[in-house]
Short mmCIF file of C-alpha atoms in Angstrom, two decimals:
data_model
loop_
_atom_site.label_atom_id
_atom_site.label_comp_id
_atom_site.label_asym_id
_atom_site.label_seq_id
_atom_site.Cartn_x
_atom_site.Cartn_y
_atom_site.Cartn_z
CA MET A 23 2.35 -15.13 27.07
CA ASN A 24 1.76 -17.35 23.96
CA ILE A 25 1.61 -15.51 20.79
CA VAL A 26 0.99 -16.41 17.04
CA ILE A 27 2.36 -14.22 14.46
CA ASP A 28 2.28 -14.15 10.60
CA GLU A 29 5.77 -15.47 9.62
CA LYS A 30 6.25 -12.73 6.99
CA ILE A 31 6.28 -9.99 9.66
CA PRO A 32 9.99 -9.14 10.01
CA TYR A 33 11.77 -8.22 13.03
CA LEU A 34 8.98 -9.19 15.29
CA ARG A 35 9.61 -12.58 16.64
CA HIS A 36 13.07 -11.96 18.01
CA ALA A 37 11.85 -8.71 19.98
CA LEU A 38 8.68 -10.56 21.47
CA GLU A 39 11.04 -13.41 22.47
CA GLN A 40 13.44 -10.83 24.15
CA MET A 41 10.38 -9.44 25.95
CA GLY A 42 9.81 -12.84 27.55
CA HIS A 43 6.93 -14.34 25.22
CA CYS A 44 6.57 -17.73 23.59
CA VAL A 45 6.16 -17.15 19.83
CA LYS A 46 4.87 -19.36 17.05
CA GLU A 47 5.18 -18.29 13.53
CA LEU A 48 2.69 -19.48 10.75
CA PRO A 49 1.86 -18.60 7.30
CA GLY A 50 -0.82 -15.97 7.39
CA SER A 51 -3.44 -17.49 5.16
CA LYS A 52 -2.98 -20.80 7.22
CA ILE A 53 -3.68 -19.48 10.63
CA ALA A 54 -6.66 -21.35 12.08
CA LYS A 55 -8.63 -21.45 15.23
CA ASN A 56 -6.86 -24.55 16.66
CA ASP A 57 -3.64 -22.49 16.33
CA LEU A 58 -5.01 -20.08 18.78
CA THR A 59 -6.42 -22.09 21.61
CA ASP A 60 -3.78 -20.93 24.08
CA ALA A 61 -2.59 -17.87 22.35
CA GLU A 62 -3.38 -14.72 23.97
CA ALA A 63 -2.00 -12.30 21.16
CA LEU A 64 -2.06 -12.54 17.54
CA PHE A 65 -0.10 -10.46 14.93
CA VAL A 66 -1.32 -10.58 11.35
CA ARG A 67 -1.30 -9.17 7.92
CA THR A 68 -4.25 -8.61 5.44
CA ARG A 69 -4.35 -12.39 4.65
CA THR A 70 -5.65 -13.48 8.02
CA LYS A 71 -9.42 -12.51 8.55
CA CYS A 72 -10.00 -11.94 12.10
CA ASP A 73 -13.54 -12.78 12.82
CA ALA A 74 -15.88 -14.99 14.82
CA ALA A 75 -14.82 -17.92 12.49
CA LEU A 76 -11.27 -17.54 13.54
CA LEU A 77 -11.47 -16.22 17.11
CA ASP A 78 -14.49 -17.91 18.73
CA GLY A 79 -13.38 -20.06 21.57
CA THR A 80 -9.82 -18.90 21.65
CA ALA A 81 -7.59 -17.09 24.12
CA VAL A 82 -6.76 -14.15 21.93
CA ARG A 83 -7.11 -10.78 23.73
CA PHE A 84 -5.08 -8.72 21.53
CA ILE A 85 -4.62 -8.32 17.74
CA GLY A 86 -1.90 -6.31 15.91
CA THR A 87 -2.10 -6.08 12.26
CA ALA A 88 1.09 -4.79 10.61
CA THR A 89 -0.87 -2.97 8.01
CA ILE A 90 -2.47 0.37 7.48
CA GLY A 91 -5.80 -1.05 6.27
CA TYR A 92 -7.87 -3.13 8.65
CA ASP A 93 -10.74 -4.26 6.69
CA HIS A 94 -9.78 -7.95 7.60
CA ILE A 95 -10.47 -7.37 11.14
CA ASP A 96 -14.11 -7.63 12.48
CA ALA A 97 -14.12 -4.64 14.74
CA ASP A 98 -17.41 -5.09 16.03
CA TYR A 99 -16.71 -8.71 17.06
CA CYS A 100 -13.56 -7.62 18.85
CA LYS A 101 -15.33 -4.87 20.75
CA SER A 102 -18.15 -7.25 21.93
CA HIS A 103 -15.50 -9.87 22.96
CA ASP A 104 -13.16 -7.47 24.69
CA ILE A 105 -10.34 -8.04 22.25
CA THR A 106 -8.06 -5.13 21.93
CA TRP A 107 -6.74 -4.49 18.26
CA THR A 108 -4.40 -2.10 16.51
CA ASN A 109 -3.16 -1.25 13.05
CA ALA A 110 -0.26 0.63 12.02
CA PRO A 111 -1.43 3.78 10.38
CA GLY A 112 1.27 5.37 8.21
CA CYS A 113 3.75 2.74 8.72
CA ASN A 114 4.26 2.32 4.96
CA ALA A 115 3.26 5.62 3.78
CA ASP A 116 6.72 6.58 2.50
CA ALA A 117 7.02 3.19 0.68
CA VAL A 118 3.68 3.70 -1.27
CA LEU A 119 4.78 7.30 -2.04
CA GLN A 120 8.15 5.70 -3.52
CA TYR A 121 5.80 3.35 -5.50
CA VAL A 122 3.57 6.12 -6.84
CA GLN A 123 6.59 8.34 -7.76
CA SER A 124 8.42 5.58 -9.70
CA THR A 125 5.21 4.57 -11.52
CA ILE A 126 4.69 8.16 -12.71
CA TYR A 127 8.22 8.76 -13.42
CA ALA A 128 8.50 5.45 -15.56
CA TRP A 129 5.25 6.51 -17.20
CA ILE A 130 6.31 10.08 -18.03
CA LYS A 131 9.66 8.77 -19.45
CA GLU A 132 8.01 6.14 -21.61
CA ARG A 133 4.98 8.32 -22.77
CA ARG A 134 7.15 11.42 -23.06
CA VAL A 135 5.05 13.42 -20.83
CA ASP A 136 6.21 16.94 -19.50
CA CYS A 137 5.44 17.32 -15.93
CA SER A 138 4.17 20.68 -16.29
CA ASP A 139 1.18 19.07 -18.36
CA ILE A 140 0.30 16.84 -15.47
CA VAL A 141 -3.00 17.61 -13.29
CA LEU A 142 -2.81 14.88 -10.48
CA GLY A 143 -5.86 13.76 -8.68
CA ILE A 144 -5.43 12.39 -5.30
CA VAL A 145 -8.41 10.41 -3.83
CA GLY A 146 -7.96 9.94 -0.05
CA VAL A 147 -5.75 12.20 1.59
CA GLY A 148 -4.54 10.43 4.80
CA GLU A 149 -1.01 9.51 5.67
CA ILE A 150 -0.22 8.49 2.16
CA GLY A 151 -2.29 10.93 0.03
CA SER A 152 -0.86 13.88 2.13
CA ARG A 153 2.73 12.68 1.26
CA ILE A 154 1.94 12.44 -2.43
CA ALA A 155 0.31 16.10 -2.36
CA LYS A 156 3.50 17.31 -0.77
CA TRP A 157 5.82 15.83 -3.33
CA ALA A 158 3.45 17.12 -6.16
CA LYS A 159 3.73 20.57 -4.64
CA GLU A 160 7.56 20.36 -4.31
CA CYS A 161 7.71 19.36 -8.01
CA ASN A 162 5.14 22.13 -9.16
CA ILE A 163 2.75 19.46 -10.35
CA ARG A 164 -0.86 20.95 -10.20
CA TYR A 165 -3.10 18.50 -7.97
CA LEU A 166 -6.63 18.31 -6.75
CA LEU A 167 -7.52 16.65 -3.55
CA ASN A 168 -10.69 14.53 -2.66
CA ASP A 169 -11.28 13.33 0.89
CA PRO A 170 -15.07 13.49 1.88
CA PRO A 171 -14.62 12.42 5.59
CA ARG A 172 -12.02 15.20 5.94
CA GLU A 173 -14.11 17.77 4.19
CA ALA A 174 -17.16 16.91 6.41
CA ASP A 175 -14.93 17.59 9.42
CA GLY A 176 -14.57 21.24 8.28
CA GLU A 177 -11.13 21.00 6.53
CA LYS A 178 -10.69 23.10 3.34
CA GLY A 179 -9.10 22.36 0.10
CA PHE A 180 -11.00 19.43 -1.24
CA CYS A 181 -12.99 18.96 -4.39
CA SER A 182 -15.63 16.48 -5.54
CA LEU A 183 -14.85 13.22 -7.42
CA ASP A 184 -16.75 14.93 -10.45
CA ASP A 185 -13.97 17.60 -10.50
CA ILE A 186 -11.30 14.99 -10.25
CA ALA A 187 -12.82 13.19 -13.26
CA LYS A 188 -13.10 16.39 -15.24
CA GLU A 189 -9.75 17.84 -14.62
CA CYS A 190 -7.05 15.19 -13.93
CA ASN A 191 -5.00 13.34 -16.28
CA ILE A 192 -3.42 11.25 -13.62
CA ILE A 193 -5.60 9.84 -10.97
CA THR A 194 -4.30 7.95 -7.77
CA PHE A 195 -6.43 6.21 -5.06
CA HIS A 196 -5.34 5.87 -1.40
CA THR A 197 -8.63 5.49 0.41
CA THR A 198 -9.55 2.97 2.88
CA LEU A 199 -12.16 0.26 1.74
CA ASN A 200 -15.43 0.98 3.48
CA LYS A 201 -18.32 -1.26 2.44
CA GLY A 202 -20.89 0.82 4.29
CA GLY A 203 -21.32 3.88 6.43
CA LYS A 204 -21.57 7.35 5.63
CA PHE A 205 -18.58 7.29 3.40
CA PRO A 206 -18.65 4.01 1.48
CA SER A 207 -15.65 3.41 -0.84
CA LEU A 208 -16.52 0.13 -2.31
CA HIS A 209 -16.36 0.68 -6.07
CA LEU A 210 -15.82 4.31 -5.64
CA ALA A 211 -14.29 4.55 -8.98
CA ASP A 212 -17.28 2.77 -10.77
CA GLU A 213 -18.87 3.07 -14.23
CA THR A 214 -20.51 6.31 -13.50
CA PHE A 215 -17.16 7.82 -12.30
CA MET A 216 -15.45 6.45 -15.24
CA GLN A 217 -17.85 7.73 -17.81
CA LYS A 218 -17.37 11.22 -16.52
CA LEU A 219 -13.43 10.99 -17.26
CA GLN A 220 -12.45 13.38 -19.69
CA LYS A 221 -8.46 13.49 -19.62
CA CYS A 222 -7.48 10.49 -17.81
CA ARG A 223 -4.24 9.09 -19.16
CA LEU A 224 -3.21 7.07 -16.06
CA LEU A 225 -5.22 5.72 -13.23
CA ILE A 226 -3.25 4.25 -10.21
CA ASN A 227 -4.85 2.18 -7.58
CA ALA A 228 -2.42 1.26 -4.51
CA SER A 229 -5.19 1.28 -1.82
CA ARG A 230 -7.70 -1.72 -1.98
CA GLY A 231 -8.63 -3.76 -4.99
CA ALA A 232 -12.42 -3.24 -4.72
CA VAL A 233 -12.19 0.65 -4.44
CA VAL A 234 -11.97 0.40 -8.14
CA ASP A 235 -14.68 -1.52 -10.24
CA ASN A 236 -12.24 -3.70 -12.15
CA ASN A 237 -15.02 -4.77 -14.79
CA ALA A 238 -15.74 -1.12 -15.27
CA LEU A 239 -11.96 -0.43 -15.47
CA LEU A 240 -11.50 -3.03 -18.27
CA GLU A 241 -14.60 -1.70 -20.13
CA ASN A 242 -13.19 1.81 -20.08
CA LEU A 243 -9.71 0.81 -21.04
CA SER A 244 -11.35 -0.99 -24.09
CA ILE A 245 -13.21 2.02 -25.26
CA GLY A 246 -10.20 4.42 -24.81
CA ASN A 247 -11.64 6.40 -21.95
CA ILE A 248 -8.54 5.54 -19.95
CA GLU A 249 -5.07 5.37 -21.69
CA ASP A 250 -3.12 3.47 -19.01
CA ILE A 251 -3.57 1.84 -15.58
CA ALA A 252 -1.21 1.05 -12.80
CA LEU A 253 -2.66 -1.60 -10.35
CA ASP A 254 -0.93 -2.80 -7.24
CA VAL A 255 -4.21 -4.16 -5.79
CA TRP A 256 -6.90 -6.22 -7.53
CA GLU A 257 -10.52 -7.39 -6.96
CA GLY A 258 -10.54 -10.95 -6.19
CA GLU A 259 -6.69 -11.18 -5.69
CA PRO A 260 -4.85 -13.24 -5.79
CA ASN A 261 -7.03 -14.38 -8.91
CA LEU A 262 -6.43 -11.73 -11.33
CA SER A 263 -8.39 -10.85 -14.63
CA PRO A 264 -6.17 -11.84 -17.41
CA GLU A 265 -7.44 -9.23 -19.62
CA LEU A 266 -6.98 -6.34 -17.09
CA LEU A 267 -3.35 -7.76 -16.32
CA GLU A 268 -2.55 -7.72 -19.97
CA ARG A 269 -3.81 -4.15 -20.48
CA ALA A 270 -1.98 -2.73 -17.40
CA TYR A 271 1.03 -0.53 -17.92
CA ILE A 272 1.97 -1.28 -14.22
CA ALA A 273 0.96 -4.62 -12.52
CA THR A 274 2.37 -5.64 -9.11
CA PRO A 275 1.25 -8.20 -6.45
CA HIS A 276 0.08 -5.84 -3.81
CA ILE A 277 3.64 -4.80 -2.82
CA ALA A 278 3.33 -1.02 -3.01
CA GLY A 279 4.29 -0.64 0.78
CA TYR A 280 6.72 -3.51 0.85
CA SER A 281 9.91 -1.54 1.81
CA THR A 282 12.28 -2.59 4.44
CA GLU A 283 11.71 0.74 6.35
CA GLY A 284 7.90 0.20 6.10
CA LYS A 285 8.03 -3.27 7.62
CA LEU A 286 10.36 -2.07 10.22
CA ASN A 287 7.97 0.79 11.05
CA ALA A 288 4.98 -1.54 11.27
CA SER A 289 6.62 -4.15 13.62
CA ARG A 290 7.77 -1.14 15.87
CA MET A 291 4.41 0.15 16.17
CA MET A 292 3.03 -3.23 16.95
CA LEU A 293 5.54 -3.71 19.65
CA GLU A 294 4.69 -0.41 21.25
CA ALA A 295 1.06 -1.19 21.25
CA PHE A 296 1.62 -4.54 22.60
CA ALA A 297 3.81 -3.48 25.28
CA LYS A 298 1.21 -0.91 26.47
CA PHE A 299 -1.50 -3.57 26.38
CA SER A 300 0.70 -6.14 28.32
CA LYS A 301 2.04 -3.56 30.65
CA HIS A 302 5.52 -4.54 29.77
CA PRO A 303 8.16 -3.04 32.12
CA GLY A 304 11.13 -1.48 30.46
CA ALA A 305 12.28 -0.64 27.05
CA ILE A 306 11.26 -2.37 23.80
CA PRO A 307 14.09 -4.18 22.26
CA PRO A 308 15.73 -1.85 19.59
CA ILE A 309 15.56 -2.73 15.83
CA SER A 310 17.98 -1.27 13.44
CA LEU A 311 18.59 -1.53 9.82
CA PRO A 312 22.08 -1.97 7.89
CA ALA A 313 22.92 0.34 4.96
CA PRO A 314 22.06 -0.92 1.49
CA SER A 315 24.71 -2.95 -0.27
CA GLN A 316 25.23 -0.03 -2.69
CA PRO A 317 24.60 3.01 -0.72
CA VAL A 318 25.36 5.63 -3.23
CA VAL A 319 23.18 6.29 -6.37
CA ASP A 320 24.67 8.54 -9.16
CA ALA A 321 22.29 10.10 -11.71
CA TYR A 322 21.62 13.02 -14.01
CA SER A 323 18.19 13.77 -12.22
CA LYS A 324 16.34 12.97 -9.13
CA GLU A 325 13.74 11.17 -11.20
CA GLU A 326 16.44 8.89 -12.72
CA ALA A 327 17.80 8.41 -9.12
CA LEU A 328 14.43 7.21 -7.91
CA LEU A 329 13.96 4.86 -10.81
CA LYS A 330 17.36 3.54 -10.24
CA ILE A 331 16.47 2.81 -6.45
CA TYR A 332 13.15 1.13 -7.50
CA SER A 333 11.37 0.56 -10.88
CA PRO A 334 7.99 -0.96 -10.84
CA LEU A 335 8.51 -2.17 -14.44
CA ASN A 336 10.53 -5.12 -13.02
CA ASP A 337 7.99 -6.25 -10.74
CA THR A 338 5.33 -5.93 -13.48
CA ALA A 339 7.50 -8.23 -15.69
CA GLU A 340 7.65 -10.74 -13.10
CA LEU A 341 3.88 -10.74 -12.42
CA LYS A 342 2.77 -10.80 -16.08
CA ALA A 343 5.17 -13.68 -16.62
CA ALA A 344 3.51 -15.78 -13.88
CA PRO A 345 0.05 -14.41 -12.70
CA HIS A 346 -0.60 -17.62 -10.84
CA LEU A 347 2.08 -17.19 -8.61
CA PHE A 348 0.66 -13.72 -7.27
CA GLU A 349 0.73 -15.07 -3.58
CA GLU A 350 4.30 -16.35 -3.99
CA LEU A 351 5.56 -13.15 -5.67
CA ARG A 352 4.00 -11.12 -2.62
CA ASN A 353 5.09 -13.34 0.07
CA ASN A 354 8.57 -13.90 -1.19
CA TYR A 355 9.06 -10.20 -2.26
CA GLU A 356 12.65 -8.87 -1.81
CA LEU A 357 11.95 -5.83 0.36
CA ARG A 358 13.21 -2.66 -1.42
CA ARG A 359 14.91 0.31 0.30
CA GLU A 360 13.41 3.75 0.38
CA PRO A 361 15.25 6.65 -1.12
CA SER A 362 16.07 7.82 2.45
CA ALA A 363 18.56 5.10 2.70
CA TYR A 364 20.74 6.09 -0.07
CA GLN A 365 23.27 8.90 -0.74
CA ILE A 366 21.96 10.44 -4.09
CA ILE A 367 24.47 12.24 -6.11
CA ILE A 368 22.95 14.34 -9.13
CA LYS A 369 25.50 14.79 -11.85
CA ASN A 370 25.84 18.37 -13.31
CA ASN A 371 26.76 17.55 -16.90
CA THR A 372 24.35 16.86 -19.63
CA GLN A 373 23.35 13.37 -20.03
CA PRO A 374 24.37 12.12 -23.47
#
């Protein structure tokens, strides 16, 4: 089978070739209709919009996106043209958890905040939000959850966005981007929401840029309604608001989920879905990871250890120094390793 894949999806080409397929790698933003004339399968990331403009007249019958989100795939078009598609739910959930943890720990350290004073609002409680809630519970951080779709299904334990705005001093967004339907999330955090904020000291968005109204965000930063922001996703990216970038405490080029483990998970999930679609006989070629170059981390606390493993401050400095290189920084990002890859040793003596 002829297959086209985004060149930035790791571990995929070799495995597909071992399965007997002919693979062509291309930059995701450059994949065009004429590249797909004879391609029966397509593997992409968010930079490839899979719609009629790309797919009409091609041989594509399977699309795999190595991402949790899938707003770049026209699901209605695929259904009407008998194209099977799949995403990778939860593939990088631990990587985004790591990003949020390190963001909050770096902020706590610099702003001298006591964890016992935090009330964390988690908006969107899927694979990622659930992990963040579990971490908060383990750390005895008070948290509130907002997830209208799950609440509508009869699940308990959720509150309104108004409650989040009223009670929480850290708010983190982890919803999908839905522009319509029963639960739209386009500009979920809009001017109306931000005017209701009473205690917000840190707002984090690691979902989709347009979930948060960036113009309203800048305005509410300017009037002091929000103290700090941490943005991994931006409206209109890769073109960023210079003012918003300057005001951001953490500013990163859409890399919250960019861990080696997360990428491996996505590729593995794509291979499993494609093997089922193509009725591949036998086992899927195994993919394994080597140990980190420095597998042991010594620290005086778990918080310090996590920041040693990954600090978003370094990525922030790079983006602020060269915002015009957003796509290059994202596409050439050196994948970090997750905490599970390390042996963490917590020292008992008091840190000087």
